[in-house]
Short mmCIF file of C-alpha atoms in Angstrom, two decimals:
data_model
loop_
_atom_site.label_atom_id
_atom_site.label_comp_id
_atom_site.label_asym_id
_atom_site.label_seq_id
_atom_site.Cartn_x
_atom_site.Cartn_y
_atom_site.Cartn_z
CA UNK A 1 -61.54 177.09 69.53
CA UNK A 2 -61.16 178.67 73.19
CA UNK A 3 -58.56 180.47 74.71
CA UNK A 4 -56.38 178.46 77.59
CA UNK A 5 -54.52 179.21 80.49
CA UNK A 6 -50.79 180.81 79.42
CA UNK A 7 -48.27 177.93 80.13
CA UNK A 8 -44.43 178.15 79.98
CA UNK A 9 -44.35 176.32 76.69
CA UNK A 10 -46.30 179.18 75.23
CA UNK A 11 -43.61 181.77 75.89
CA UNK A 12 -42.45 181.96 72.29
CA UNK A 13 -46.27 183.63 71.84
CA UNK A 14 -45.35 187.04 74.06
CA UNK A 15 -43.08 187.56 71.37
CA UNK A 16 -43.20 189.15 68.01
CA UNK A 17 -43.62 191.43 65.24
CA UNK A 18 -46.67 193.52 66.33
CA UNK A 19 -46.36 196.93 67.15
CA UNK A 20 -45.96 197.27 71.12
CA UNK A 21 -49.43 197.43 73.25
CA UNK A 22 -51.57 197.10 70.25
CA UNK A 23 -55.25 196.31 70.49
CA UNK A 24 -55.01 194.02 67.77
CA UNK A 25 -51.45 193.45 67.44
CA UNK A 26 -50.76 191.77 63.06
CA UNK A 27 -47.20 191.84 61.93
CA UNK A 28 -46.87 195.42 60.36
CA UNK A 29 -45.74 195.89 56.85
CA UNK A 30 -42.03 196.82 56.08
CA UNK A 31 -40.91 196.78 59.18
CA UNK A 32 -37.18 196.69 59.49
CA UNK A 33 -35.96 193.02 60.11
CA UNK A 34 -33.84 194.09 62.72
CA UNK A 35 -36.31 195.84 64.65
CA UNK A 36 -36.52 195.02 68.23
CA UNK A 37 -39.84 192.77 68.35
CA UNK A 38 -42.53 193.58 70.67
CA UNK A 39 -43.18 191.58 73.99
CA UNK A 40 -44.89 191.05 76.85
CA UNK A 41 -44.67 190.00 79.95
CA UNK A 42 -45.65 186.30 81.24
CA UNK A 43 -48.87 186.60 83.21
CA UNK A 44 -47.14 187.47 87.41
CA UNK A 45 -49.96 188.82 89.04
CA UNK A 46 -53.34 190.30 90.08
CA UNK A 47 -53.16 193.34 87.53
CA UNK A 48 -53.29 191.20 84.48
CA UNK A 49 -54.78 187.78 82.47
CA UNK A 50 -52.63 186.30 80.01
CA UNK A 51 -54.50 183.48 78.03
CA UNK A 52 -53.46 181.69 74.37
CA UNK A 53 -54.43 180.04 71.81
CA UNK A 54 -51.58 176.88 71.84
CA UNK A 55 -49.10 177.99 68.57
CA UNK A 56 -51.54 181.03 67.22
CA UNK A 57 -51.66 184.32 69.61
CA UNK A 58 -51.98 185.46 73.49
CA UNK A 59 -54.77 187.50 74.83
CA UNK A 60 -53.83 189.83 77.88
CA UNK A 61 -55.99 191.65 79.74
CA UNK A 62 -53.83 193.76 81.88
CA UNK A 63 -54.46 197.09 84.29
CA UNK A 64 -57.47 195.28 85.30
CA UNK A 65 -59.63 196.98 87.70
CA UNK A 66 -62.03 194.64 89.23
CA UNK A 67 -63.79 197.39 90.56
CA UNK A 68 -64.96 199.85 87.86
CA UNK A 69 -64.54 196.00 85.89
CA UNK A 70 -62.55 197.35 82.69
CA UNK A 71 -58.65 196.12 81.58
CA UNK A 72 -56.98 197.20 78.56
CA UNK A 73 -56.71 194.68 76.32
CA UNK A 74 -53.27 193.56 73.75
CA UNK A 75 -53.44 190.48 71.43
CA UNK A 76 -50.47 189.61 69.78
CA UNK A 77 -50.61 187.56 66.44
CA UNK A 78 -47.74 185.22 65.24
CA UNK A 79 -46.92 185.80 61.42
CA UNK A 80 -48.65 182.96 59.26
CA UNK A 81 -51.93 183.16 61.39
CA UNK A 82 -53.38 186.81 60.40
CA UNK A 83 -56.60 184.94 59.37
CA UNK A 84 -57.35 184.24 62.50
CA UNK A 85 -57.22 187.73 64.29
CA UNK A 86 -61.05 188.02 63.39
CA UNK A 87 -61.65 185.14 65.87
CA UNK A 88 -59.54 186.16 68.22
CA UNK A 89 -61.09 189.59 68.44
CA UNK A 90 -64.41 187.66 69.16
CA UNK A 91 -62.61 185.35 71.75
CA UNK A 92 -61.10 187.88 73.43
CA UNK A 93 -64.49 190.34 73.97
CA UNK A 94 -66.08 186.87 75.08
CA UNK A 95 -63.51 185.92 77.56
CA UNK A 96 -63.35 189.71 78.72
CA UNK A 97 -67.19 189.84 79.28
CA UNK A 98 -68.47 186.67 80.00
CA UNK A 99 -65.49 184.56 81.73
CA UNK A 100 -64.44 188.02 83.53
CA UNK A 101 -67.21 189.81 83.84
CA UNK A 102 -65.60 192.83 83.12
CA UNK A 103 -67.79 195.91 81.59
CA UNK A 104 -65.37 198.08 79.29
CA UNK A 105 -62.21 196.36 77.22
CA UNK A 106 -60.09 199.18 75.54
CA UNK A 107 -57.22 199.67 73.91
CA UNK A 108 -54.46 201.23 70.91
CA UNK A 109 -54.73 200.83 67.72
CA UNK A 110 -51.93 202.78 65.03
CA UNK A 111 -53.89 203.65 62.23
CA UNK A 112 -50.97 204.29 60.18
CA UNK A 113 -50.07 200.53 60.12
CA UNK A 114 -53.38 199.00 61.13
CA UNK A 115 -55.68 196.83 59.24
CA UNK A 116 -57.75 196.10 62.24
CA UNK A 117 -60.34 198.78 62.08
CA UNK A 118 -63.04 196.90 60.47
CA UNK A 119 -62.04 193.69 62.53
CA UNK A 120 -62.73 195.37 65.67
CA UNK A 121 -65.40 196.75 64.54
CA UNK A 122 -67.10 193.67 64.22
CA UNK A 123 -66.54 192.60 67.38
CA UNK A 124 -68.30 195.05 69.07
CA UNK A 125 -65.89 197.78 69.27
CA UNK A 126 -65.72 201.57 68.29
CA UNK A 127 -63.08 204.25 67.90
CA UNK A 128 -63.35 206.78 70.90
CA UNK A 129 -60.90 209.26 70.66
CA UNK A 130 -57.78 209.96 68.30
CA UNK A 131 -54.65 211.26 69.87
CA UNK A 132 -52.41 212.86 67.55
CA UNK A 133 -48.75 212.57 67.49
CA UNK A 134 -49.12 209.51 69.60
CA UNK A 135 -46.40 207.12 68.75
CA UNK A 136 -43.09 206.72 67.02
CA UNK A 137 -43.40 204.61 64.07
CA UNK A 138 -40.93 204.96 60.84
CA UNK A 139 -39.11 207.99 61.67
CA UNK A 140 -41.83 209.75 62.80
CA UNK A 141 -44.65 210.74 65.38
CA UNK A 142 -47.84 209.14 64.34
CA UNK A 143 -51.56 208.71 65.42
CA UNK A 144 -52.36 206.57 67.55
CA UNK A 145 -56.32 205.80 68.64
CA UNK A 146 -58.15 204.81 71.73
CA UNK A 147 -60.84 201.58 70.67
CA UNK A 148 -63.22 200.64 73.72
CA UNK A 149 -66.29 198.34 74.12
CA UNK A 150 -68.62 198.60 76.91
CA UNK A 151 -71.19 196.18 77.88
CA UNK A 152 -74.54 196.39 78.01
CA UNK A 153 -75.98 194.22 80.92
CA UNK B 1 -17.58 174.83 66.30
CA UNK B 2 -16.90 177.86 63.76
CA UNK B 3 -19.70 178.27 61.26
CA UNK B 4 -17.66 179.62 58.04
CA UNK B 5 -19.07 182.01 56.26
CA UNK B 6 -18.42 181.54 52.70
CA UNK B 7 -20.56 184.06 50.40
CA UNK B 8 -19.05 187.42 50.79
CA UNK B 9 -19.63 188.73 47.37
CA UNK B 10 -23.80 188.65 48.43
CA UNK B 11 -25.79 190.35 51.02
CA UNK B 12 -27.58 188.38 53.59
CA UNK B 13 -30.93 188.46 54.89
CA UNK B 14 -30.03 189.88 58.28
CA UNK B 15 -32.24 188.39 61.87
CA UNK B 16 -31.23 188.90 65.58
CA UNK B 17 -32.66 187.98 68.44
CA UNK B 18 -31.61 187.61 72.27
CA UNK B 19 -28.69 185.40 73.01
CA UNK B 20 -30.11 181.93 74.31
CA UNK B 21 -28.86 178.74 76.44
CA UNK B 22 -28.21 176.68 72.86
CA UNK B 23 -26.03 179.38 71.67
CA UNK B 24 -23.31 179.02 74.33
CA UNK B 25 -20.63 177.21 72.07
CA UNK B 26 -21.09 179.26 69.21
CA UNK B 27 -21.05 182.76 70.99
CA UNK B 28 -17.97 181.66 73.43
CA UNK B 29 -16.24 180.62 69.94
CA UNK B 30 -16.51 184.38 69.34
CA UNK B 31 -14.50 185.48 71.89
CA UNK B 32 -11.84 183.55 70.46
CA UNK B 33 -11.14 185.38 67.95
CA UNK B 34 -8.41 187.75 68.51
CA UNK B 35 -10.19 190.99 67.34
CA UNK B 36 -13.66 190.18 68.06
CA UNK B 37 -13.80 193.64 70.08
CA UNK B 38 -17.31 193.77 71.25
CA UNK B 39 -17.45 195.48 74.78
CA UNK B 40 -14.34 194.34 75.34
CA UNK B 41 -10.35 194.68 74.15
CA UNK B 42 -8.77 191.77 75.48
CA UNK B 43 -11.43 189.22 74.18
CA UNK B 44 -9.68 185.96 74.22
CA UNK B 45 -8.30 186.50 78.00
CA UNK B 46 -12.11 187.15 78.99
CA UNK B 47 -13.42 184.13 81.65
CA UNK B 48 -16.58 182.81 80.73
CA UNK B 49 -18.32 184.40 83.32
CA UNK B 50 -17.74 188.06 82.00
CA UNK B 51 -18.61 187.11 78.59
CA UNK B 52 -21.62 186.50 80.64
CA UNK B 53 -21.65 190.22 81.77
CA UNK B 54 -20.92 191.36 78.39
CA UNK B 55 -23.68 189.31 76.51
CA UNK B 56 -26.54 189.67 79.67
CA UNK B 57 -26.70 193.71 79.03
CA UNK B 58 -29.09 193.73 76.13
CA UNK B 59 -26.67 192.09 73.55
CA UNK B 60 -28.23 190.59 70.35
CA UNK B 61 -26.97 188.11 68.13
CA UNK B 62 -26.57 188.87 64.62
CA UNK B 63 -27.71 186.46 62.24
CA UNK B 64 -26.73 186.15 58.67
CA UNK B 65 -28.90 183.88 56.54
CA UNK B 66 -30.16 182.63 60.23
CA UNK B 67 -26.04 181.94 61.22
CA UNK B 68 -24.42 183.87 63.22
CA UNK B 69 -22.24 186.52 61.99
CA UNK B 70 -21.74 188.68 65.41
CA UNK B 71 -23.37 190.80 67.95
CA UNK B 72 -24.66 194.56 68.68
CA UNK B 73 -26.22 196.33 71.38
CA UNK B 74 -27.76 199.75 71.60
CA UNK B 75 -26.75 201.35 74.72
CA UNK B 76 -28.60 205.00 75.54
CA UNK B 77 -26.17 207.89 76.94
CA UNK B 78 -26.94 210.34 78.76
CA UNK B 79 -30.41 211.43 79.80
CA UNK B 80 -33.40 209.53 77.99
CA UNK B 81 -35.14 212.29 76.60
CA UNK B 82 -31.55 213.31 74.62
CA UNK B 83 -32.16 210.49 71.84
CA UNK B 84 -28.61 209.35 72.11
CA UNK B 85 -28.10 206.47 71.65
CA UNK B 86 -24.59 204.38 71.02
CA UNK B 87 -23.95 201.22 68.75
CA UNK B 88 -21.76 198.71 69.44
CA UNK B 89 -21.19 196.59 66.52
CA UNK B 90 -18.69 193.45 65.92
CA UNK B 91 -18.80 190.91 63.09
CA UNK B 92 -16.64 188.00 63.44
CA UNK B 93 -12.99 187.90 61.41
CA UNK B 94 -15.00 186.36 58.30
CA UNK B 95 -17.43 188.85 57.26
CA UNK B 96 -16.44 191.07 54.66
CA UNK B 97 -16.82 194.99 54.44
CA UNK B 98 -19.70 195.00 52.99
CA UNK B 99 -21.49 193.09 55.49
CA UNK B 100 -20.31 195.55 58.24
CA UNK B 101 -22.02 198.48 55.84
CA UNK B 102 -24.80 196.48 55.21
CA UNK B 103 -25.84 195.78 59.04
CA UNK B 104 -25.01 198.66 60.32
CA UNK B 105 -27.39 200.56 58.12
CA UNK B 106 -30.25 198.21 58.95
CA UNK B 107 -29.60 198.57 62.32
CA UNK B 108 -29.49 202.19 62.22
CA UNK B 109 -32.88 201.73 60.15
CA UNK B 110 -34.45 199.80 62.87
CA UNK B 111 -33.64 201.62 66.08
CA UNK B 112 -34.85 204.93 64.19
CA UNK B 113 -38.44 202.66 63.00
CA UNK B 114 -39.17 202.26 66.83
CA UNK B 115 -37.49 205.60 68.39
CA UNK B 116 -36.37 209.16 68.05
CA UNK B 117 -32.93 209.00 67.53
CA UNK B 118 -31.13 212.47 67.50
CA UNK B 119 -27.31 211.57 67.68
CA UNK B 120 -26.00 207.65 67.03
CA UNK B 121 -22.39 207.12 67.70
CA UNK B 122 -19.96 204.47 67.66
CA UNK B 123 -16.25 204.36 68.72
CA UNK B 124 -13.00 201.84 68.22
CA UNK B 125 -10.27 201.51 69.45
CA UNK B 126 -7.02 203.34 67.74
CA UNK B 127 -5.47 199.25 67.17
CA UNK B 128 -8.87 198.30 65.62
CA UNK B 129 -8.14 197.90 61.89
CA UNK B 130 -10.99 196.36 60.77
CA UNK B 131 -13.31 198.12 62.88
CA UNK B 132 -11.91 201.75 62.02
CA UNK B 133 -12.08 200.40 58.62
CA UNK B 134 -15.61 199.73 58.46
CA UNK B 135 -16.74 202.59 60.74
CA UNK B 136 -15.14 204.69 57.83
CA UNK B 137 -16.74 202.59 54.94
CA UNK B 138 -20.44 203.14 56.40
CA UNK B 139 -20.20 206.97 56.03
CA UNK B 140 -20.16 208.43 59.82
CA UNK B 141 -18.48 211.39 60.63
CA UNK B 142 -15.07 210.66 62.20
CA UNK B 143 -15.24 213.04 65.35
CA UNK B 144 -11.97 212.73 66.91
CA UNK B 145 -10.06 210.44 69.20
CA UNK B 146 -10.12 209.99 72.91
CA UNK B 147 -6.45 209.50 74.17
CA UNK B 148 -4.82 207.22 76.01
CA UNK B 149 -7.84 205.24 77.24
CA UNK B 150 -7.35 201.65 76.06
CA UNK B 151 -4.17 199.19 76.83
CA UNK B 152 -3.25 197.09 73.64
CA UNK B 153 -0.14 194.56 73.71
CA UNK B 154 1.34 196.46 76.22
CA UNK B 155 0.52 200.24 74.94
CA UNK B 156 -1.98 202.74 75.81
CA UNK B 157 -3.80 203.93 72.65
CA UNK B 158 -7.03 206.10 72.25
CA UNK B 159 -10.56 205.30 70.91
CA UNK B 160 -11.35 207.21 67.90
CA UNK B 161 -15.47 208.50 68.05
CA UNK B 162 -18.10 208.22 65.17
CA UNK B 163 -21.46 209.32 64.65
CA UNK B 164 -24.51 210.35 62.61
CA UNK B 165 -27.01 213.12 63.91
CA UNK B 166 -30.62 213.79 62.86
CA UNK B 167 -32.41 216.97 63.49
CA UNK B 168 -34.74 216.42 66.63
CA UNK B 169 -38.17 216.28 66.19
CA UNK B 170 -39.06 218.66 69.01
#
């Protein structure tokens, strides 16, 4: 499978029950049903790449910098398709380095809520720093951490 | 079209999500209903086109079982960084009590899942029966009433406040 081009029948993707800005964004446990869901813009300009997988997840690559070559990176899951955020990981680190060119990918992962660690992992990324008291979740601040992957040439 | 709603002894599985094109019949058969106070007092005298207004401001539609049962919006007062934030909440003539309780406390679950929410009020109008009587059934604290501010079948009445506070995190 390979990511495509974000089309206007995709828009259902941008939204969902991820937690907002999320690395690796899976539907998160418990979470009240009427919760606002999470979204994200469609793709409008320069500062951002918004590609999908038809009916699965989007990929966006946004706050790209084409000249230190590093954009902060969001996949959003729909429900029923958590097996495939493994693959997606790898698609979007390949699409990132290889179709972009780009050297560093980062992003947030919520540890609290998170199952993604080891997933990321395995893509090629690690855990560079932890910022406490990072992000409301549940009634209360939580930690929130900064995941990067920077390629070597 | 009216969608009945014929299970009040049950709770439903409560859903929202932003108002849409296909929902146009349905959500303009709202505002005929004579009480269906949400943003608004005189609801079946509203043209379409500030139903509009009143639905484009970050309304949601409330969905029973996946039907819809009414509408809410959070609206923030005051500065940002105060964490006050007010409800407005209207089920349609058909829902019972319970239902009111029932999604107003998962609404006040969810905005407090994704936020900091220090004080959460609501307000009705002094003619509002079945609001008042559900504002009173959910357990807020009944703050006072606001005189004089709403015109009802030709007399001014107040709007009677209720909220909940939590103890700020910082």
């Amino acid at each position: 499978m390979t990511l495509q081009g974000y089309r206007e029948d995709d828009r259902d993707l941008l939204t969902g029950s991820w937690l907002a800005g999320e690395l690796l964004g899976l539907p998160v446990p418990d979470r009240p049903p009427l919760a606002e869901p999470a979204t994200v813009p469609p793709p409008s300009g320069d500062d951002d790449e918004l590609c999908v997988l038809p009916g699965v997840a989007f990929v966006r690559y946004t706050g790209l910098d084409w000249v230190h070559r590093r954009a902060r990176v969001e996949i959003g899951l729909r429900e029923g398709h958590e097996d495939a955020a493994s693959m997606l990981a790898g698609l979007a680190v390949d699409h990132g380095l290889r179709d972009l060119r780009l050297h560093r990918l980062y992003g947030w992962i919520t540890p609290a809520v998170s199952p993604a660690a080891r997933l990321l992992t395995e893509a090629g990324f690690r855990r560079e720093v932890s910022v406490p008291d990072g992000f409301w979740l549940a009634g209360k601040l939580v930690e929130r951490e900064i995941w990067a992957l920077t390629h070597d040439e | 079209m009216t969608t009945a709603i014929t299970a009040p002894a049950e709770l439903p599985r409560w859903s929202s999500r932003v108002p849409r094109g296909q929902d146009r019949e349905q959500l303009l058969d709202l505002f005929t209903e004579p009480d269906f106070y949400f943003r608004t007092e005189r609801p079946r005298f509203l043209p379409e086109r500030e139903i509009d207004e009143i639905l484009g401001d970050g309304a949601r539609l409330l969905l029973a079982d996946g039907q819809l049962a009414g509408l809410y919006a959070f609206d923030a007062e005051g500065s940002p960084h105060g964490c006050h934030f007010s409800l407005n909440l209207r089920l349609r003539a058909s829902a019972p009590l319970p239902w009111w309780i029932s999604a107003y406390h998962e609404l006040d679950r969810a905005i407090r899942w994704q936020r900091e929410v220090v004080r959460l009020s609501m307000h009705f109008a002094e003619f509002d029966a079945r609001g008042l009587r559900a504002a009173r059934a959910m357990g807020l604290t009944e703050e006072g009433t606001l005189a004089g501010v709403a015109v009802h079948d030709g007399r001014r009445h107040g709007r009677v406040f209720f909220s909940r506070t939590w103890r700020p995190a910082s």
